[in-house]
Structures are given as C-alpha cells and as structure tokens.
JSON list of C-alpha atoms and ligand atoms in Angstrom, two decimals:
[
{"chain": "A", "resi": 1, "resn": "UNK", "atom": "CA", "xyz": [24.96, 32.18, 43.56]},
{"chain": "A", "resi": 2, "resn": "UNK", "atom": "CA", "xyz": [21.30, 31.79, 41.98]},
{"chain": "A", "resi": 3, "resn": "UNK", "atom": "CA", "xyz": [22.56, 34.43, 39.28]},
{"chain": "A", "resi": 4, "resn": "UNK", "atom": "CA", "xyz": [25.28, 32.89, 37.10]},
{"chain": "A", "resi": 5, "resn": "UNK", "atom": "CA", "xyz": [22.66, 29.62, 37.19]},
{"chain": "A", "resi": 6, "resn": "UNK", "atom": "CA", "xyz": [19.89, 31.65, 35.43]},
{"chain": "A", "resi": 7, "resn": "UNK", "atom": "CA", "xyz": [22.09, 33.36, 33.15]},
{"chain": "A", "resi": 8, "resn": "UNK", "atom": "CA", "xyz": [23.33, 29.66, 32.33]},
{"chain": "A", "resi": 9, "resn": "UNK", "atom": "CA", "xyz": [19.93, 28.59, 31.99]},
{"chain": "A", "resi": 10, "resn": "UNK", "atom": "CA", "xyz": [19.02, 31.35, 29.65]},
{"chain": "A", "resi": 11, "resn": "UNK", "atom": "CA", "xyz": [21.58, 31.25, 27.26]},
{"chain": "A", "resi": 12, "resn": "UNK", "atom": "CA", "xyz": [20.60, 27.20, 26.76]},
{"chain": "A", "resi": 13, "resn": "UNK", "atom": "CA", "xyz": [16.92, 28.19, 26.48]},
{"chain": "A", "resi": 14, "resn": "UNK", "atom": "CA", "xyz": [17.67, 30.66, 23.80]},
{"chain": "A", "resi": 15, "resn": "UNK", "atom": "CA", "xyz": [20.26, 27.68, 21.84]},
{"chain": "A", "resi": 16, "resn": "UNK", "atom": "CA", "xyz": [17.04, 25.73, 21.80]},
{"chain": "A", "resi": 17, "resn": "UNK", "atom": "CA", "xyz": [14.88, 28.16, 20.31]},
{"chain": "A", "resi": 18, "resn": "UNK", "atom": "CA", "xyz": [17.63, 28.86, 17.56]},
{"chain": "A", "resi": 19, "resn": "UNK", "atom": "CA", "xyz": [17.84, 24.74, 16.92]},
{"chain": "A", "resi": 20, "resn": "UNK", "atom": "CA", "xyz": [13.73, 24.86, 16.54]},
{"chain": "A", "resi": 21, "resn": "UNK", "atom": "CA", "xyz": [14.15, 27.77, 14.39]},
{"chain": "A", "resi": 22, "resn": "UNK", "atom": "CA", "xyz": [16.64, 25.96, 11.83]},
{"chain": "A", "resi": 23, "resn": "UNK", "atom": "CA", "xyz": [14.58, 23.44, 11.16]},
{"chain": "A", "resi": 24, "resn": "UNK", "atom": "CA", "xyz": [11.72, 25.99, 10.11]},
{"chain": "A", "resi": 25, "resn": "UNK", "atom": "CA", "xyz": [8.07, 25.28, 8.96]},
{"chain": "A", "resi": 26, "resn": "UNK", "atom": "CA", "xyz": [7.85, 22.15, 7.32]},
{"chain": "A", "resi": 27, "resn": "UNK", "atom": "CA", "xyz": [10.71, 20.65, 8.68]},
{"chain": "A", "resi": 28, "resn": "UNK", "atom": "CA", "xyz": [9.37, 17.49, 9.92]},
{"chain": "A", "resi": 29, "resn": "UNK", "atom": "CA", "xyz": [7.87, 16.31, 6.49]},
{"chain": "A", "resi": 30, "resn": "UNK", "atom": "CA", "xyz": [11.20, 14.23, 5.92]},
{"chain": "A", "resi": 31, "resn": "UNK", "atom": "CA", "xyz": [10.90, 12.66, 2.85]},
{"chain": "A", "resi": 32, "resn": "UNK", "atom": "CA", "xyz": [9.21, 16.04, 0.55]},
{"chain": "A", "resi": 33, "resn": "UNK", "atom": "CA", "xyz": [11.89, 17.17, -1.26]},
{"chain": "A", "resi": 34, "resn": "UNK", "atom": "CA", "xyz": [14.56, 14.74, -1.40]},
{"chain": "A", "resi": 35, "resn": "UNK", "atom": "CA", "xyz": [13.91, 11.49, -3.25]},
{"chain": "A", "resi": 36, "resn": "UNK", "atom": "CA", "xyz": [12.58, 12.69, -6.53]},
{"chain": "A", "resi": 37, "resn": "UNK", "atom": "CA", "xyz": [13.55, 10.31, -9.83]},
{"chain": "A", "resi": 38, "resn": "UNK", "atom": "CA", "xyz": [14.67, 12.17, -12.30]},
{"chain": "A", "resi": 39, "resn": "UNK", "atom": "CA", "xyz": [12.21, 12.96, -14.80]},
{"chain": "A", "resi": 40, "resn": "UNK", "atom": "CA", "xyz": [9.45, 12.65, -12.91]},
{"chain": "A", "resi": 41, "resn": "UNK", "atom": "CA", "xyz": [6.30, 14.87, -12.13]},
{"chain": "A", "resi": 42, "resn": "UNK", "atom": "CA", "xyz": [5.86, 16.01, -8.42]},
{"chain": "A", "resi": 43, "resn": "UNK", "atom": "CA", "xyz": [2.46, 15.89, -7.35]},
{"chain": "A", "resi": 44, "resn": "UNK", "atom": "CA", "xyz": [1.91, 17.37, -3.72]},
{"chain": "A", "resi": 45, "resn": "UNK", "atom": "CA", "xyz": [-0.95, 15.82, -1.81]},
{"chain": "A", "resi": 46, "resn": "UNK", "atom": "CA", "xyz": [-3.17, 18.23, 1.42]},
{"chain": "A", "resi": 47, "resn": "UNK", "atom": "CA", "xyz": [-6.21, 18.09, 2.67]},
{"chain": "A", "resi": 48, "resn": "UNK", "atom": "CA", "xyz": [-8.01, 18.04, 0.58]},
{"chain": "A", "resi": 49, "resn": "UNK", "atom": "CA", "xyz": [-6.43, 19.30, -2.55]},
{"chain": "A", "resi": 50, "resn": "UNK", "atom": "CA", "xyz": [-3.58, 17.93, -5.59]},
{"chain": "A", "resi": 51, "resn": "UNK", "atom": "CA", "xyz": [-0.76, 20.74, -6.20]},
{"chain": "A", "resi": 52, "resn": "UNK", "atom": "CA", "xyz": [-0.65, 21.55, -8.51]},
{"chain": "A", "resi": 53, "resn": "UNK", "atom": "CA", "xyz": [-4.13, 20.69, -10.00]},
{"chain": "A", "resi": 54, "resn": "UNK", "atom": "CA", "xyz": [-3.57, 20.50, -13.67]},
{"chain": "A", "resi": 55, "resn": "UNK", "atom": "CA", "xyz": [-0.66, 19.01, -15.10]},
{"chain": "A", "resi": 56, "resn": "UNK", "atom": "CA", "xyz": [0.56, 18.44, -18.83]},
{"chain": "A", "resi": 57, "resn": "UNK", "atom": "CA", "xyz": [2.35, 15.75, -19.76]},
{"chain": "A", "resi": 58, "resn": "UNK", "atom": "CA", "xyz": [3.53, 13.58, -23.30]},
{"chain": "A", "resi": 59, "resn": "UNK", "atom": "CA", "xyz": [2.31, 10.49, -24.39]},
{"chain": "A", "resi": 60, "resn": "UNK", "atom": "CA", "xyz": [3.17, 7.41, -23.27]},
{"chain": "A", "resi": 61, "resn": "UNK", "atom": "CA", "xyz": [4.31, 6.71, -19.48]},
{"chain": "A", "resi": 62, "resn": "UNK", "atom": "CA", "xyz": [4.72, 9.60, -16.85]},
{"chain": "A", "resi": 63, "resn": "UNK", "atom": "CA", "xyz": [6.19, 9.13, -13.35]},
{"chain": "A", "resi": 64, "resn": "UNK", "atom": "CA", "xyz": [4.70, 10.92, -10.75]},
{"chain": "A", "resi": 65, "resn": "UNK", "atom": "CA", "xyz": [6.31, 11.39, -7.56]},
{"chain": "A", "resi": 66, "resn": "UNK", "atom": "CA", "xyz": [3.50, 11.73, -4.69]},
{"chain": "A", "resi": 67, "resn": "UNK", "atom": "CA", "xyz": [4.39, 13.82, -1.41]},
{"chain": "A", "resi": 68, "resn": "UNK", "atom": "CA", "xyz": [1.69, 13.67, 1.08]},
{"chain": "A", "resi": 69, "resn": "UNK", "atom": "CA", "xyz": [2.19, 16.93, 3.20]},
{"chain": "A", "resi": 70, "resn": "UNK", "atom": "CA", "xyz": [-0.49, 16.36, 5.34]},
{"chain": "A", "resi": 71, "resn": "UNK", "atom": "CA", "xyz": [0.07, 15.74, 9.05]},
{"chain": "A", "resi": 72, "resn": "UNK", "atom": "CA", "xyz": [-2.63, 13.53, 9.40]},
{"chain": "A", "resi": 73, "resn": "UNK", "atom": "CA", "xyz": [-4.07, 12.33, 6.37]},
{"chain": "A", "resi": 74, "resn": "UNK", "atom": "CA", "xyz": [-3.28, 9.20, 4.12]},
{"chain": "A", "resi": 75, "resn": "UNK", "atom": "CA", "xyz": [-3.72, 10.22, -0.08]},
{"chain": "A", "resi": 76, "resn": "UNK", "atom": "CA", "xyz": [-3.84, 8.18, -3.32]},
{"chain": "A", "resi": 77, "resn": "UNK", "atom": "CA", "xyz": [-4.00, 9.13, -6.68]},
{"chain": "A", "resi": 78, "resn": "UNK", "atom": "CA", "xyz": [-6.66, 7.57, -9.19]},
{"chain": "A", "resi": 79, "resn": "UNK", "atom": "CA", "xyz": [-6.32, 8.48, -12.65]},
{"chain": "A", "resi": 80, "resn": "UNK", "atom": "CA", "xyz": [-9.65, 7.89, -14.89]},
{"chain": "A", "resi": 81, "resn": "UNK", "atom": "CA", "xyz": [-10.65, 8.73, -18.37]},
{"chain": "A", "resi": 82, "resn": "UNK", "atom": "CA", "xyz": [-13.62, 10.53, -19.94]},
{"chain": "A", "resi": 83, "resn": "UNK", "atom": "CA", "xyz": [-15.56, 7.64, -19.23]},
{"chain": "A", "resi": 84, "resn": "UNK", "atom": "CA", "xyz": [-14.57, 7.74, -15.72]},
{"chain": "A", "resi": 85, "resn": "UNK", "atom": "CA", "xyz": [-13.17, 4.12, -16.54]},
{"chain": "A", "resi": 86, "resn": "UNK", "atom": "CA", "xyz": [-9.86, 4.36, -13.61]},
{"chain": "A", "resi": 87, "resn": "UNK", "atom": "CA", "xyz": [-6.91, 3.46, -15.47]},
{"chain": "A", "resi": 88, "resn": "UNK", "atom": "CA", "xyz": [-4.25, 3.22, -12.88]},
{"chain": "A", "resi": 89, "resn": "UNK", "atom": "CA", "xyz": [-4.64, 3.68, -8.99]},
{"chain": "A", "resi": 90, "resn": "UNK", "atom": "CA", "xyz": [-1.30, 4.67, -6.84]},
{"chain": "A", "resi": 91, "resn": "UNK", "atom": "CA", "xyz": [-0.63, 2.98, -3.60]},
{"chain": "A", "resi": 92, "resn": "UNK", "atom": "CA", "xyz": [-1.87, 4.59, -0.31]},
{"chain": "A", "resi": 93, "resn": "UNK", "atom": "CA", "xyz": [0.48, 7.41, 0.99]},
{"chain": "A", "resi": 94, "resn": "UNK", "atom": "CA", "xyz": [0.89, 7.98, 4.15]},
{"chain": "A", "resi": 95, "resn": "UNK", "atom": "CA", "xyz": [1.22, 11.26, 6.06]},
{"chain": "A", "resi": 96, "resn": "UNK", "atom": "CA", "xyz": [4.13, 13.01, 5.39]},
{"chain": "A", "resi": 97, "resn": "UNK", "atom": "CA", "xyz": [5.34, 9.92, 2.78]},
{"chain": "A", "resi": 98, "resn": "UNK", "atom": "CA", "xyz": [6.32, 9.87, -0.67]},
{"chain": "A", "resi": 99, "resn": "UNK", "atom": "CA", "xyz": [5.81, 7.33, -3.46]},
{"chain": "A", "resi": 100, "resn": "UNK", "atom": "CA", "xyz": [5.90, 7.14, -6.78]},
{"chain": "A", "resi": 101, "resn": "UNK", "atom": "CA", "xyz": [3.23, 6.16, -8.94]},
{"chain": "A", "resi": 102, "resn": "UNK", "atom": "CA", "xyz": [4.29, 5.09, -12.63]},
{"chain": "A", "resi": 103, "resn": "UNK", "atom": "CA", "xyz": [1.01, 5.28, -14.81]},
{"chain": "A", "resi": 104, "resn": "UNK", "atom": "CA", "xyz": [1.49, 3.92, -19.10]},
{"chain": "A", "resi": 105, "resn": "UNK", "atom": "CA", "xyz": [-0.15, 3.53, -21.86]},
{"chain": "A", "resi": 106, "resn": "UNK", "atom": "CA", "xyz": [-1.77, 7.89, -21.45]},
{"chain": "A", "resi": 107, "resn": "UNK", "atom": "CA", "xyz": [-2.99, 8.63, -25.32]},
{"chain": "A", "resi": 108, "resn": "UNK", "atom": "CA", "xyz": [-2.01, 11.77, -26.68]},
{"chain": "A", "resi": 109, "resn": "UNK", "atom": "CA", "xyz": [-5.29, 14.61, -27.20]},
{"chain": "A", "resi": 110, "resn": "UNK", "atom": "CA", "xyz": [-6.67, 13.31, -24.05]},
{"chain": "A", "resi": 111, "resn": "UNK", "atom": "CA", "xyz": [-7.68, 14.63, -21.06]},
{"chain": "A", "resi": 112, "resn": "UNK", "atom": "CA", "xyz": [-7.74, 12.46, -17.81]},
{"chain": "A", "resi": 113, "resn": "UNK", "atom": "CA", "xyz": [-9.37, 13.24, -14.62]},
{"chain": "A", "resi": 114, "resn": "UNK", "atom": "CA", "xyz": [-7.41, 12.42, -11.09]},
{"chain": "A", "resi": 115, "resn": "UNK", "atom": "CA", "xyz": [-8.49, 12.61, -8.12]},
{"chain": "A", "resi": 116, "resn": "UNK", "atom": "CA", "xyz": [-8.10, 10.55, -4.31]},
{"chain": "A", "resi": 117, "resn": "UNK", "atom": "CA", "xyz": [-10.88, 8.34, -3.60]},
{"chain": "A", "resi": 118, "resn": "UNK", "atom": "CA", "xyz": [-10.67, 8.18, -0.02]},
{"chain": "A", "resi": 119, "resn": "UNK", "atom": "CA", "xyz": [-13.91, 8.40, 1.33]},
{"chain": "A", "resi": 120, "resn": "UNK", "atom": "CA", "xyz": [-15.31, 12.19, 0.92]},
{"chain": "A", "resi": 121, "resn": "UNK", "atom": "CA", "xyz": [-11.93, 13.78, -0.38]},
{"chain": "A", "resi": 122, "resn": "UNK", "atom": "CA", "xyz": [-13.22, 14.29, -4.22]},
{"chain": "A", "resi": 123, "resn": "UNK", "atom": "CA", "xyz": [-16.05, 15.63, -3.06]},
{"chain": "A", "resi": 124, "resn": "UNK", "atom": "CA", "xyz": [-13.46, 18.13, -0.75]},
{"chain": "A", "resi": 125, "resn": "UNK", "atom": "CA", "xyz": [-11.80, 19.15, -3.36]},
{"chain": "A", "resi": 126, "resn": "UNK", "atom": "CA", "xyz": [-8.97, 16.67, -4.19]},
{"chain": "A", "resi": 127, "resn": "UNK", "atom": "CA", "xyz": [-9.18, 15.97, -7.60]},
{"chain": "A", "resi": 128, "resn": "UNK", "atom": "CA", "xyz": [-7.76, 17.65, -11.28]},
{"chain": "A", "resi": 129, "resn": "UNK", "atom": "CA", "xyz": [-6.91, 17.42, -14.94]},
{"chain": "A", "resi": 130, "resn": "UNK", "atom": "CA", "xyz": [-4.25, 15.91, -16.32]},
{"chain": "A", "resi": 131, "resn": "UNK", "atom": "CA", "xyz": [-3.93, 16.91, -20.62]},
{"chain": "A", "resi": 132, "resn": "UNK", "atom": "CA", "xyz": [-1.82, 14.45, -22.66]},
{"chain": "A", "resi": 133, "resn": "UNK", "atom": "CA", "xyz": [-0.47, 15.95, -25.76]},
{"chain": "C", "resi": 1, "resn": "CU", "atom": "CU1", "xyz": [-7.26, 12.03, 0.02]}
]
C-alpha cells in the first residue's frame, strides 16, 4: 500500500522542482524588465556597481530608468559635474525596485560623473561617466 503513496509523492516533488525551475535565476526581481518608458536609458543598480558604467547620451533631458537588482541593498543615482556641483539626485530605490529618474538641462561636450551616495558605495565602486554630446 506504502508504494503507489511514494510514487505519488515523487512525481509531485519532481512538479515542484520543474515550477522552481521556470521561474529561473532572477525570477523574483519583479519589476526589472517590464516597466521601461520608451526612450529611456536603463541603468542597472548591484552592490556596489552602475551597469553599465558609462553611458552616452544627447543634450538636453535623458530618462533613466533605475533597476535595483540587489537583494538587499537600497541605490540612488547622483549626477554631478566637473565641479562635483550634484545636479540632480534620483529618489531612493529599493531592493529589487525600479524608478525612473528624469535629469534636464545636461550641456552638450560635457562629461558628468554619477555615482550612489549611500554611505561607502562610491568608494565600493558604484559610480561612472556619463558623456553628453
Ligand atoms: Cu548604493
């Protein structure tokens, strides 16, 4: 009698493994991927780096859609000129959040500097170049 029940309880064990398998690596991130405005530049936040870490963009305003794929972490973005004057500051993302982060008035020939000022995270690593042309 104990037989057929093991068999049974086998064949659900393996279902579940197949259902964790489907969702693969990354799956519970949620809101990277979907979401993006059109137009916009995605910007993917870890610990402790951007990705990418230089971007180009035009003159004028650029969108930037934040993903934090950290599981733990909260990121911003601070975007500062040569003077290290900040210019525009996103809003805190959480952990596997997005956001975007809408940032005007970038002058074309320049090159900006952004980074996360969260206590010790430039210093990590987390910060790049963004060239206006
Ligand atoms: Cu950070």
């Amino acid at each position: 009698m104990a037989y057929p029940m093991m068999l049974l309880r086998m064949f659900l064990l393996s279902l579940c493994l197949v259902a964790v398998a489907a969702c693969g690596p990354g799956g519970h991130h949620g809101g990277s991927g979907s979401g993006q405005p059109a137009g916009s530049t995605k910007l993917i936040l870890v610990d402790f780096k951007f990705q990418p870490r230089t971007i180009s963009a035009s003159a004028g305003t650029v969108v930037f859609f934040l993903v934090n794929d950290s599981n733990t972490t909260a990121h911003d973005m601070v975007i500062a000129d040569s003077t290290g004057t900040t210019i525009a500051k996103s809003s805190l993302v959480q952990p596997g959040n997005t956001d975007t982060f809408t940032v005007n008035n970038l002058k074309a020939g320049t090159s900006y500097v952004f980074y996360c000022d969260l206590p010790g995270h430039r210093a990590s690593g987390m910060e790049g170049t963004l060239t206006v042309s």
